[in-house]
Amino acid sequence: MENYTLEKMKIDLSNGFGLYFNYNNNRYLIYKVSDNCYSQELVTIKEKSPHARLNLISDKALKEMYPFMKDIEYKT
């Protein structure tokens, strides 16, 4: 997904799609909850992981994470 932009991601999330992605050696699922609010669910649960299993993140946090997201896939 070389040409996949943040704007395209936001449109997909607004249209009800969920997206899987890798970030900080973990796999996450993200989907839109409401305006400027996204749910980020940890999919790869490792023993003694300091990461929360479910987070609500803002649009600003999504923008900050986007450059570091890898292997983005649509939820099927």
PDB file of N, CA, C and O in Angstrom:
ATOM      1  N   MET A   1       0.823  -1.180   0.000  1.00  0.00           N
ATOM      2  CA  MET A   1       0.000   0.000   0.000  1.00  0.00           C
ATOM      3  C   MET A   1       0.873   1.252   0.000  1.00  0.00           C
ATOM      4  O   MET A   1       0.793   2.086   0.890  1.00  0.00           O
ATOM      5  N   GLU A   2       1.687   1.364  -1.008  1.00  0.00           N
ATOM      6  CA  GLU A   2       2.621   2.486  -1.087  1.00  0.00           C
ATOM      7  C   GLU A   2       1.911   3.824  -1.193  1.00  0.00           C
ATOM      8  O   GLU A   2       2.371   4.817  -0.645  1.00  0.00           O
ATOM      9  N   ASN A   3       0.795   3.882  -1.912  1.00  0.00           N
ATOM     10  CA  ASN A   3       0.097   5.145  -2.138  1.00  0.00           C
ATOM     11  C   ASN A   3      -1.012   5.398  -1.128  1.00  0.00           C
ATOM     12  O   ASN A   3      -1.855   6.251  -1.345  1.00  0.00           O
ATOM     13  N   TYR A   4      -1.021   4.666  -0.051  1.00  0.00           N
ATOM     14  CA  TYR A   4      -2.060   4.805   0.964  1.00  0.00           C
ATOM     15  C   TYR A   4      -1.721   5.988   1.860  1.00  0.00           C
ATOM     16  O   TYR A   4      -0.683   6.016   2.513  1.00  0.00           O
ATOM     17  N   THR A   5      -2.583   6.978   1.880  1.00  0.00           N
ATOM     18  CA  THR A   5      -2.320   8.211   2.630  1.00  0.00           C
ATOM     19  C   THR A   5      -3.173   8.265   3.896  1.00  0.00           C
ATOM     20  O   THR A   5      -4.120   7.502   4.051  1.00  0.00           O
ATOM     21  N   LEU A   6      -2.831   9.188   4.754  1.00  0.00           N
ATOM     22  CA  LEU A   6      -3.598   9.402   5.978  1.00  0.00           C
ATOM     23  C   LEU A   6      -5.029   9.814   5.652  1.00  0.00           C
ATOM     24  O   LEU A   6      -5.973   9.350   6.293  1.00  0.00           O
ATOM     25  N   GLU A   7      -5.193  10.633   4.647  1.00  0.00           N
ATOM     26  CA  GLU A   7      -6.534  11.073   4.256  1.00  0.00           C
ATOM     27  C   GLU A   7      -7.385   9.896   3.791  1.00  0.00           C
ATOM     28  O   GLU A   7      -8.564   9.797   4.131  1.00  0.00           O
ATOM     29  N   LYS A   8      -6.783   8.995   3.001  1.00  0.00           N
ATOM     30  CA  LYS A   8      -7.492   7.798   2.533  1.00  0.00           C
ATOM     31  C   LYS A   8      -7.861   6.908   3.730  1.00  0.00           C
ATOM     32  O   LYS A   8      -8.957   6.356   3.789  1.00  0.00           O
ATOM     33  N   MET A   9      -6.952   6.796   4.692  1.00  0.00           N
ATOM     34  CA  MET A   9      -7.225   6.001   5.885  1.00  0.00           C
ATOM     35  C   MET A   9      -8.420   6.567   6.644  1.00  0.00           C
ATOM     36  O   MET A   9      -9.299   5.832   7.075  1.00  0.00           O
ATOM     37  N   LYS A  10      -8.453   7.887   6.804  1.00  0.00           N
ATOM     38  CA  LYS A  10      -9.557   8.520   7.524  1.00  0.00           C
ATOM     39  C   LYS A  10     -10.890   8.306   6.811  1.00  0.00           C
ATOM     40  O   LYS A  10     -11.918   8.083   7.452  1.00  0.00           O
ATOM     41  N   ILE A  11     -10.879   8.355   5.488  1.00  0.00           N
ATOM     42  CA  ILE A  11     -12.094   8.102   4.712  1.00  0.00           C
ATOM     43  C   ILE A  11     -12.560   6.667   4.917  1.00  0.00           C
ATOM     44  O   ILE A  11     -13.746   6.411   5.145  1.00  0.00           O
ATOM     45  N   ASP A  12     -11.634   5.724   4.855  1.00  0.00           N
ATOM     46  CA  ASP A  12     -11.973   4.316   5.056  1.00  0.00           C
ATOM     47  C   ASP A  12     -12.542   4.076   6.455  1.00  0.00           C
ATOM     48  O   ASP A  12     -13.528   3.368   6.629  1.00  0.00           O
ATOM     49  N   LEU A  13     -11.931   4.688   7.454  1.00  0.00           N
ATOM     50  CA  LEU A  13     -12.423   4.541   8.821  1.00  0.00           C
ATOM     51  C   LEU A  13     -13.804   5.181   8.976  1.00  0.00           C
ATOM     52  O   LEU A  13     -14.669   4.640   9.661  1.00  0.00           O
ATOM     53  N   SER A  14     -14.020   6.320   8.326  1.00  0.00           N
ATOM     54  CA  SER A  14     -15.326   6.989   8.379  1.00  0.00           C
ATOM     55  C   SER A  14     -16.413   6.169   7.698  1.00  0.00           C
ATOM     56  O   SER A  14     -17.585   6.256   8.055  1.00  0.00           O
ATOM     57  N   ASN A  15     -16.023   5.379   6.700  1.00  0.00           N
ATOM     58  CA  ASN A  15     -16.977   4.534   5.980  1.00  0.00           C
ATOM     59  C   ASN A  15     -17.237   3.207   6.681  1.00  0.00           C
ATOM     60  O   ASN A  15     -17.896   2.335   6.124  1.00  0.00           O
ATOM     61  N   GLY A  16     -16.697   3.031   7.876  1.00  0.00           N
ATOM     62  CA  GLY A  16     -17.005   1.851   8.672  1.00  0.00           C
ATOM     63  C   GLY A  16     -16.007   0.713   8.588  1.00  0.00           C
ATOM     64  O   GLY A  16     -16.224  -0.341   9.173  1.00  0.00           O
ATOM     65  N   PHE A  17     -14.924   0.907   7.866  1.00  0.00           N
ATOM     66  CA  PHE A  17     -13.918  -0.148   7.779  1.00  0.00           C
ATOM     67  C   PHE A  17     -13.075  -0.180   9.046  1.00  0.00           C
ATOM     68  O   PHE A  17     -12.843   0.842   9.691  1.00  0.00           O
ATOM     69  N   GLY A  18     -12.593  -1.354   9.389  1.00  0.00           N
ATOM     70  CA  GLY A  18     -11.595  -1.512  10.426  1.00  0.00           C
ATOM     71  C   GLY A  18     -10.271  -1.790   9.743  1.00  0.00           C
ATOM     72  O   GLY A  18     -10.244  -2.372   8.659  1.00  0.00           O
ATOM     73  N   LEU A  19      -9.182  -1.359  10.327  1.00  0.00           N
ATOM     74  CA  LEU A  19      -7.872  -1.559   9.724  1.00  0.00           C
ATOM     75  C   LEU A  19      -6.930  -2.215  10.718  1.00  0.00           C
ATOM     76  O   LEU A  19      -6.851  -1.811  11.878  1.00  0.00           O
ATOM     77  N   TYR A  20      -6.217  -3.227  10.242  1.00  0.00           N
ATOM     78  CA  TYR A  20      -5.149  -3.847  11.014  1.00  0.00           C
ATOM     79  C   TYR A  20      -3.839  -3.195  10.608  1.00  0.00           C
ATOM     80  O   TYR A  20      -3.636  -2.850   9.446  1.00  0.00           O
ATOM     81  N   PHE A  21      -2.931  -3.028  11.564  1.00  0.00           N
ATOM     82  CA  PHE A  21      -1.613  -2.485  11.254  1.00  0.00           C
ATOM     83  C   PHE A  21      -0.627  -2.893  12.338  1.00  0.00           C
ATOM     84  O   PHE A  21      -1.003  -3.257  13.447  1.00  0.00           O
ATOM     85  N   ASN A  22       0.655  -2.844  11.984  1.00  0.00           N
ATOM     86  CA  ASN A  22       1.731  -3.097  12.930  1.00  0.00           C
ATOM     87  C   ASN A  22       2.295  -1.755  13.383  1.00  0.00           C
ATOM     88  O   ASN A  22       2.502  -0.855  12.564  1.00  0.00           O
ATOM     89  N   TYR A  23       2.535  -1.651  14.684  1.00  0.00           N
ATOM     90  CA  TYR A  23       3.098  -0.438  15.266  1.00  0.00           C
ATOM     91  C   TYR A  23       3.844  -0.843  16.535  1.00  0.00           C
ATOM     92  O   TYR A  23       3.283  -1.525  17.398  1.00  0.00           O
ATOM     93  N   ASN A  24       5.107  -0.466  16.638  1.00  0.00           N
ATOM     94  CA  ASN A  24       5.927  -0.825  17.804  1.00  0.00           C
ATOM     95  C   ASN A  24       5.938  -2.329  18.072  1.00  0.00           C
ATOM     96  O   ASN A  24       5.738  -2.773  19.203  1.00  0.00           O
ATOM     97  N   ASN A  25       6.136  -3.109  17.051  1.00  0.00           N
ATOM     98  CA  ASN A  25       6.215  -4.577  17.149  1.00  0.00           C
ATOM     99  C   ASN A  25       4.943  -5.225  17.670  1.00  0.00           C
ATOM    100  O   ASN A  25       4.973  -6.332  18.198  1.00  0.00           O
ATOM    101  N   ASN A  26       3.819  -4.555  17.565  1.00  0.00           N
ATOM    102  CA  ASN A  26       2.527  -5.103  17.961  1.00  0.00           C
ATOM    103  C   ASN A  26       1.550  -4.950  16.805  1.00  0.00           C
ATOM    104  O   ASN A  26       1.693  -4.066  15.970  1.00  0.00           O
ATOM    105  N   ARG A  27       0.528  -5.802  16.779  1.00  0.00           N
ATOM    106  CA  ARG A  27      -0.516  -5.742  15.761  1.00  0.00           C
ATOM    107  C   ARG A  27      -1.760  -5.148  16.402  1.00  0.00           C
ATOM    108  O   ARG A  27      -2.164  -5.551  17.497  1.00  0.00           O
ATOM    109  N   TYR A  28      -2.365  -4.166  15.738  1.00  0.00           N
ATOM    110  CA  TYR A  28      -3.535  -3.465  16.251  1.00  0.00           C
ATOM    111  C   TYR A  28      -4.672  -3.501  15.242  1.00  0.00           C
ATOM    112  O   TYR A  28      -4.445  -3.636  14.041  1.00  0.00           O
ATOM    113  N   LEU A  29      -5.880  -3.333  15.754  1.00  0.00           N
ATOM    114  CA  LEU A  29      -7.073  -3.107  14.956  1.00  0.00           C
ATOM    115  C   LEU A  29      -7.605  -1.743  15.357  1.00  0.00           C
ATOM    116  O   LEU A  29      -7.734  -1.454  16.546  1.00  0.00           O
ATOM    117  N   ILE A  30      -7.899  -0.907  14.366  1.00  0.00           N
ATOM    118  CA  ILE A  30      -8.425   0.419  14.653  1.00  0.00           C
ATOM    119  C   ILE A  30      -9.719   0.615  13.873  1.00  0.00           C
ATOM    120  O   ILE A  30      -9.850   0.133  12.751  1.00  0.00           O
ATOM    121  N   TYR A  31     -10.674   1.271  14.509  1.00  0.00           N
ATOM    122  CA  TYR A  31     -11.922   1.628  13.839  1.00  0.00           C
ATOM    123  C   TYR A  31     -12.465   2.904  14.474  1.00  0.00           C
ATOM    124  O   TYR A  31     -12.111   3.255  15.590  1.00  0.00           O
ATOM    125  N   LYS A  32     -13.305   3.592  13.711  1.00  0.00           N
ATOM    126  CA  LYS A  32     -13.832   4.872  14.155  1.00  0.00           C
ATOM    127  C   LYS A  32     -15.014   4.670  15.095  1.00  0.00           C
ATOM    128  O   LYS A  32     -15.910   3.891  14.815  1.00  0.00           O
ATOM    129  N   VAL A  33     -15.007   5.391  16.200  1.00  0.00           N
ATOM    130  CA  VAL A  33     -16.082   5.327  17.183  1.00  0.00           C
ATOM    131  C   VAL A  33     -17.021   6.525  17.010  1.00  0.00           C
ATOM    132  O   VAL A  33     -18.234   6.377  16.982  1.00  0.00           O
ATOM    133  N   SER A  34     -16.456   7.708  16.910  1.00  0.00           N
ATOM    134  CA  SER A  34     -17.231   8.933  16.683  1.00  0.00           C
ATOM    135  C   SER A  34     -16.293   9.977  16.092  1.00  0.00           C
ATOM    136  O   SER A  34     -15.139   9.682  15.813  1.00  0.00           O
ATOM    137  N   ASP A  35     -16.786  11.193  15.908  1.00  0.00           N
ATOM    138  CA  ASP A  35     -15.932  12.255  15.361  1.00  0.00           C
ATOM    139  C   ASP A  35     -14.699  12.435  16.227  1.00  0.00           C
ATOM    140  O   ASP A  35     -14.803  12.566  17.452  1.00  0.00           O
ATOM    141  N   ASN A  36     -13.532  12.399  15.585  1.00  0.00           N
ATOM    142  CA  ASN A  36     -12.257  12.618  16.265  1.00  0.00           C
ATOM    143  C   ASN A  36     -11.957  11.579  17.341  1.00  0.00           C
ATOM    144  O   ASN A  36     -11.198  11.831  18.264  1.00  0.00           O
ATOM    145  N   CYS A  37     -12.554  10.388  17.262  1.00  0.00           N
ATOM    146  CA  CYS A  37     -12.334   9.350  18.268  1.00  0.00           C
ATOM    147  C   CYS A  37     -12.257   7.986  17.592  1.00  0.00           C
ATOM    148  O   CYS A  37     -13.161   7.603  16.852  1.00  0.00           O
ATOM    149  N   TYR A  38     -11.178   7.278  17.863  1.00  0.00           N
ATOM    150  CA  TYR A  38     -10.948   5.956  17.279  1.00  0.00           C
ATOM    151  C   TYR A  38     -10.650   4.958  18.389  1.00  0.00           C
ATOM    152  O   TYR A  38     -10.056   5.303  19.400  1.00  0.00           O
ATOM    153  N   SER A  39     -11.060   3.723  18.167  1.00  0.00           N
ATOM    154  CA  SER A  39     -10.757   2.655  19.108  1.00  0.00           C
ATOM    155  C   SER A  39      -9.563   1.883  18.571  1.00  0.00           C
ATOM    156  O   SER A  39      -9.556   1.464  17.416  1.00  0.00           O
ATOM    157  N   GLN A  40      -8.562   1.700  19.398  1.00  0.00           N
ATOM    158  CA  GLN A  40      -7.350   0.978  19.026  1.00  0.00           C
ATOM    159  C   GLN A  40      -7.270  -0.263  19.906  1.00  0.00           C
ATOM    160  O   GLN A  40      -7.117  -0.162  21.121  1.00  0.00           O
ATOM    161  N   GLU A  41      -7.380  -1.438  19.292  1.00  0.00           N
ATOM    162  CA  GLU A  41      -7.402  -2.702  20.026  1.00  0.00           C
ATOM    163  C   GLU A  41      -6.126  -3.477  19.743  1.00  0.00           C
ATOM    164  O   GLU A  41      -5.756  -3.692  18.587  1.00  0.00           O
ATOM    165  N   LEU A  42      -5.449  -3.907  20.787  1.00  0.00           N
ATOM    166  CA  LEU A  42      -4.232  -4.697  20.655  1.00  0.00           C
ATOM    167  C   LEU A  42      -4.613  -6.114  20.262  1.00  0.00           C
ATOM    168  O   LEU A  42      -5.381  -6.776  20.968  1.00  0.00           O
ATOM    169  N   VAL A  43      -4.105  -6.587  19.128  1.00  0.00           N
ATOM    170  CA  VAL A  43      -4.446  -7.921  18.626  1.00  0.00           C
ATOM    171  C   VAL A  43      -3.425  -8.951  19.092  1.00  0.00           C
ATOM    172  O   VAL A  43      -3.789 -10.040  19.513  1.00  0.00           O
ATOM    173  N   THR A  44      -2.142  -8.618  19.025  1.00  0.00           N
ATOM    174  CA  THR A  44      -1.093  -9.535  19.470  1.00  0.00           C
ATOM    175  C   THR A  44      -0.828  -9.284  20.942  1.00  0.00           C
ATOM    176  O   THR A  44      -0.225  -8.287  21.318  1.00  0.00           O
ATOM    177  N   ILE A  45      -1.310 -10.180  21.757  1.00  0.00           N
ATOM    178  CA  ILE A  45      -1.154 -10.024  23.203  1.00  0.00           C
ATOM    179  C   ILE A  45       0.036 -10.864  23.652  1.00  0.00           C
ATOM    180  O   ILE A  45       0.031 -12.084  23.519  1.00  0.00           O
ATOM    181  N   LYS A  46       1.048 -10.183  24.136  1.00  0.00           N
ATOM    182  CA  LYS A  46       2.259 -10.849  24.614  1.00  0.00           C
ATOM    183  C   LYS A  46       2.245 -10.861  26.146  1.00  0.00           C
ATOM    184  O   LYS A  46       1.729  -9.952  26.781  1.00  0.00           O
ATOM    185  N   GLU A  47       2.820 -11.886  26.689  1.00  0.00           N
ATOM    186  CA  GLU A  47       2.898 -11.978  28.142  1.00  0.00           C
ATOM    187  C   GLU A  47       3.740 -10.828  28.681  1.00  0.00           C
ATOM    188  O   GLU A  47       4.762 -10.469  28.108  1.00  0.00           O
ATOM    189  N   LYS A  48       3.277 -10.219  29.734  1.00  0.00           N
ATOM    190  CA  LYS A  48       3.948  -9.093  30.388  1.00  0.00           C
ATOM    191  C   LYS A  48       4.087  -7.872  29.479  1.00  0.00           C
ATOM    192  O   LYS A  48       5.037  -7.126  29.568  1.00  0.00           O
ATOM    193  N   SER A  49       3.141  -7.697  28.596  1.00  0.00           N
ATOM    194  CA  SER A  49       3.169  -6.538  27.705  1.00  0.00           C
ATOM    195  C   SER A  49       2.660  -5.306  28.454  1.00  0.00           C
ATOM    196  O   SER A  49       1.611  -5.347  29.086  1.00  0.00           O
ATOM    197  N   PRO A  50       3.386  -4.183  28.352  1.00  0.00           N
ATOM    198  CA  PRO A  50       2.940  -2.966  29.041  1.00  0.00           C
ATOM    199  C   PRO A  50       1.857  -2.196  28.274  1.00  0.00           C
ATOM    200  O   PRO A  50       1.341  -1.214  28.768  1.00  0.00           O
ATOM    201  N   HIS A  51       1.506  -2.656  27.073  1.00  0.00           N
ATOM    202  CA  HIS A  51       0.541  -1.944  26.247  1.00  0.00           C
ATOM    203  C   HIS A  51      -0.891  -2.289  26.635  1.00  0.00           C
ATOM    204  O   HIS A  51      -1.216  -3.440  26.902  1.00  0.00           O
ATOM    205  N   ALA A  52      -1.744  -1.284  26.654  1.00  0.00           N
ATOM    206  CA  ALA A  52      -3.158  -1.490  26.970  1.00  0.00           C
ATOM    207  C   ALA A  52      -3.821  -2.268  25.837  1.00  0.00           C
ATOM    208  O   ALA A  52      -3.488  -2.086  24.669  1.00  0.00           O
ATOM    209  N   ARG A  53      -4.773  -3.125  26.183  1.00  0.00           N
ATOM    210  CA  ARG A  53      -5.443  -3.933  25.162  1.00  0.00           C
ATOM    211  C   ARG A  53      -6.465  -3.144  24.373  1.00  0.00           C
ATOM    212  O   ARG A  53      -6.760  -3.471  23.230  1.00  0.00           O
ATOM    213  N   LEU A  54      -7.020  -2.104  24.951  1.00  0.00           N
ATOM    214  CA  LEU A  54      -8.011  -1.290  24.270  1.00  0.00           C
ATOM    215  C   LEU A  54      -7.801   0.167  24.660  1.00  0.00           C
ATOM    216  O   LEU A  54      -7.740   0.496  25.840  1.00  0.00           O
ATOM    217  N   ASN A  55      -7.667   1.026  23.649  1.00  0.00           N
ATOM    218  CA  ASN A  55      -7.467   2.463  23.863  1.00  0.00           C
ATOM    219  C   ASN A  55      -8.430   3.239  22.997  1.00  0.00           C
ATOM    220  O   ASN A  55      -8.786   2.799  21.913  1.00  0.00           O
ATOM    221  N   LEU A  56      -8.805   4.397  23.458  1.00  0.00           N
ATOM    222  CA  LEU A  56      -9.486   5.374  22.615  1.00  0.00           C
ATOM    223  C   LEU A  56      -8.457   6.432  22.287  1.00  0.00           C
ATOM    224  O   LEU A  56      -7.787   6.953  23.183  1.00  0.00           O
ATOM    225  N   ILE A  57      -8.288   6.707  20.995  1.00  0.00           N
ATOM    226  CA  ILE A  57      -7.293   7.684  20.584  1.00  0.00           C
ATOM    227  C   ILE A  57      -7.960   8.780  19.768  1.00  0.00           C
ATOM    228  O   ILE A  57      -9.018   8.581  19.184  1.00  0.00           O
ATOM    229  N   SER A  58      -7.323   9.915  19.714  1.00  0.00           N
ATOM    230  CA  SER A  58      -7.859  11.075  19.002  1.00  0.00           C
ATOM    231  C   SER A  58      -7.306  11.120  17.582  1.00  0.00           C
ATOM    232  O   SER A  58      -6.406  10.368  17.206  1.00  0.00           O
ATOM    233  N   ASP A  59      -7.823  12.050  16.817  1.00  0.00           N
ATOM    234  CA  ASP A  59      -7.345  12.285  15.460  1.00  0.00           C
ATOM    235  C   ASP A  59      -5.871  12.687  15.478  1.00  0.00           C
ATOM    236  O   ASP A  59      -5.091  12.260  14.634  1.00  0.00           O
ATOM    237  N   LYS A  60      -5.488  13.478  16.457  1.00  0.00           N
ATOM    238  CA  LYS A  60      -4.095  13.920  16.582  1.00  0.00           C
ATOM    239  C   LYS A  60      -3.164  12.730  16.809  1.00  0.00           C
ATOM    240  O   LYS A  60      -2.099  12.636  16.202  1.00  0.00           O
ATOM    241  N   ALA A  61      -3.562  11.793  17.664  1.00  0.00           N
ATOM    242  CA  ALA A  61      -2.746  10.612  17.917  1.00  0.00           C
ATOM    243  C   ALA A  61      -2.626   9.749  16.660  1.00  0.00           C
ATOM    244  O   ALA A  61      -1.555   9.200  16.376  1.00  0.00           O
ATOM    245  N   LEU A  62      -3.705   9.645  15.901  1.00  0.00           N
ATOM    246  CA  LEU A  62      -3.680   8.886  14.652  1.00  0.00           C
ATOM    247  C   LEU A  62      -2.684   9.510  13.671  1.00  0.00           C
ATOM    248  O   LEU A  62      -1.902   8.800  13.037  1.00  0.00           O
ATOM    249  N   LYS A  63      -2.679  10.843  13.574  1.00  0.00           N
ATOM    250  CA  LYS A  63      -1.737  11.535  12.695  1.00  0.00           C
ATOM    251  C   LYS A  63      -0.292  11.279  13.119  1.00  0.00           C
ATOM    252  O   LYS A  63       0.592  11.118  12.282  1.00  0.00           O
ATOM    253  N   GLU A  64      -0.040  11.254  14.417  1.00  0.00           N
ATOM    254  CA  GLU A  64       1.316  11.031  14.918  1.00  0.00           C
ATOM    255  C   GLU A  64       1.778   9.600  14.691  1.00  0.00           C
ATOM    256  O   GLU A  64       2.960   9.356  14.447  1.00  0.00           O
ATOM    257  N   MET A  65       0.872   8.645  14.752  1.00  0.00           N
ATOM    258  CA  MET A  65       1.216   7.235  14.572  1.00  0.00           C
ATOM    259  C   MET A  65       1.377   6.844  13.109  1.00  0.00           C
ATOM    260  O   MET A  65       2.148   5.936  12.792  1.00  0.00           O
ATOM    261  N   TYR A  66       0.639   7.505  12.226  1.00  0.00           N
ATOM    262  CA  TYR A  66       0.554   7.082  10.828  1.00  0.00           C
ATOM    263  C   TYR A  66       1.916   6.833  10.157  1.00  0.00           C
ATOM    264  O   TYR A  66       2.091   5.806   9.506  1.00  0.00           O
ATOM    265  N   PRO A  67       2.911   7.716  10.292  1.00  0.00           N
ATOM    266  CA  PRO A  67       4.184   7.468   9.592  1.00  0.00           C
ATOM    267  C   PRO A  67       4.894   6.178  10.047  1.00  0.00           C
ATOM    268  O   PRO A  67       5.737   5.659   9.321  1.00  0.00           O
ATOM    269  N   PHE A  68       4.540   5.663  11.195  1.00  0.00           N
ATOM    270  CA  PHE A  68       5.214   4.487  11.741  1.00  0.00           C
ATOM    271  C   PHE A  68       4.398   3.203  11.595  1.00  0.00           C
ATOM    272  O   PHE A  68       4.843   2.139  12.013  1.00  0.00           O
ATOM    273  N   MET A  69       3.211   3.302  11.024  1.00  0.00           N
ATOM    274  CA  MET A  69       2.369   2.122  10.809  1.00  0.00           C
ATOM    275  C   MET A  69       2.911   1.303   9.644  1.00  0.00           C
ATOM    276  O   MET A  69       3.322   1.851   8.626  1.00  0.00           O
ATOM    277  N   LYS A  70       2.887  -0.018   9.811  1.00  0.00           N
ATOM    278  CA  LYS A  70       3.366  -0.921   8.762  1.00  0.00           C
ATOM    279  C   LYS A  70       2.308  -2.008   8.536  1.00  0.00           C
ATOM    280  O   LYS A  70       1.523  -2.308   9.418  1.00  0.00           O
ATOM    281  N   ASP A  71       2.344  -2.601   7.351  1.00  0.00           N
ATOM    282  CA  ASP A  71       1.474  -3.727   6.993  1.00  0.00           C
ATOM    283  C   ASP A  71       0.002  -3.429   7.267  1.00  0.00           C
ATOM    284  O   ASP A  71      -0.681  -4.187   7.944  1.00  0.00           O
ATOM    285  N   ILE A  72      -0.489  -2.336   6.723  1.00  0.00           N
ATOM    286  CA  ILE A  72      -1.896  -1.943   6.904  1.00  0.00           C
ATOM    287  C   ILE A  72      -2.787  -2.837   6.050  1.00  0.00           C
ATOM    288  O   ILE A  72      -2.524  -3.024   4.864  1.00  0.00           O
ATOM    289  N   GLU A  73      -3.828  -3.423   6.669  1.00  0.00           N
ATOM    290  CA  GLU A  73      -4.759  -4.301   5.982  1.00  0.00           C
ATOM    291  C   GLU A  73      -6.178  -3.982   6.419  1.00  0.00           C
ATOM    292  O   GLU A  73      -6.403  -3.598   7.555  1.00  0.00           O
ATOM    293  N   TYR A  74      -7.130  -4.189   5.499  1.00  0.00           N
ATOM    294  CA  TYR A  74      -8.539  -4.037   5.844  1.00  0.00           C
ATOM    295  C   TYR A  74      -8.988  -5.218   6.688  1.00  0.00           C
ATOM    296  O   TYR A  74      -8.540  -6.344   6.493  1.00  0.00           O
ATOM    297  N   LYS A  75      -9.878  -4.961   7.623  1.00  0.00           N
ATOM    298  CA  LYS A  75     -10.470  -6.031   8.425  1.00  0.00           C
ATOM    299  C   LYS A  75     -11.461  -6.779   7.544  1.00  0.00           C
ATOM    300  O   LYS A  75     -12.275  -6.190   6.861  1.00  0.00           O
ATOM    301  N   THR A  76     -11.384  -8.104   7.561  1.00  0.00           N
ATOM    302  CA  THR A  76     -12.310  -8.918   6.760  1.00  0.00           C
ATOM    303  C   THR A  76     -13.315  -9.622   7.624  1.00  0.00           C
ATOM    304  O   THR A  76     -13.150  -9.775   8.796  1.00  0.00           O
TER     305      THR A  76
END
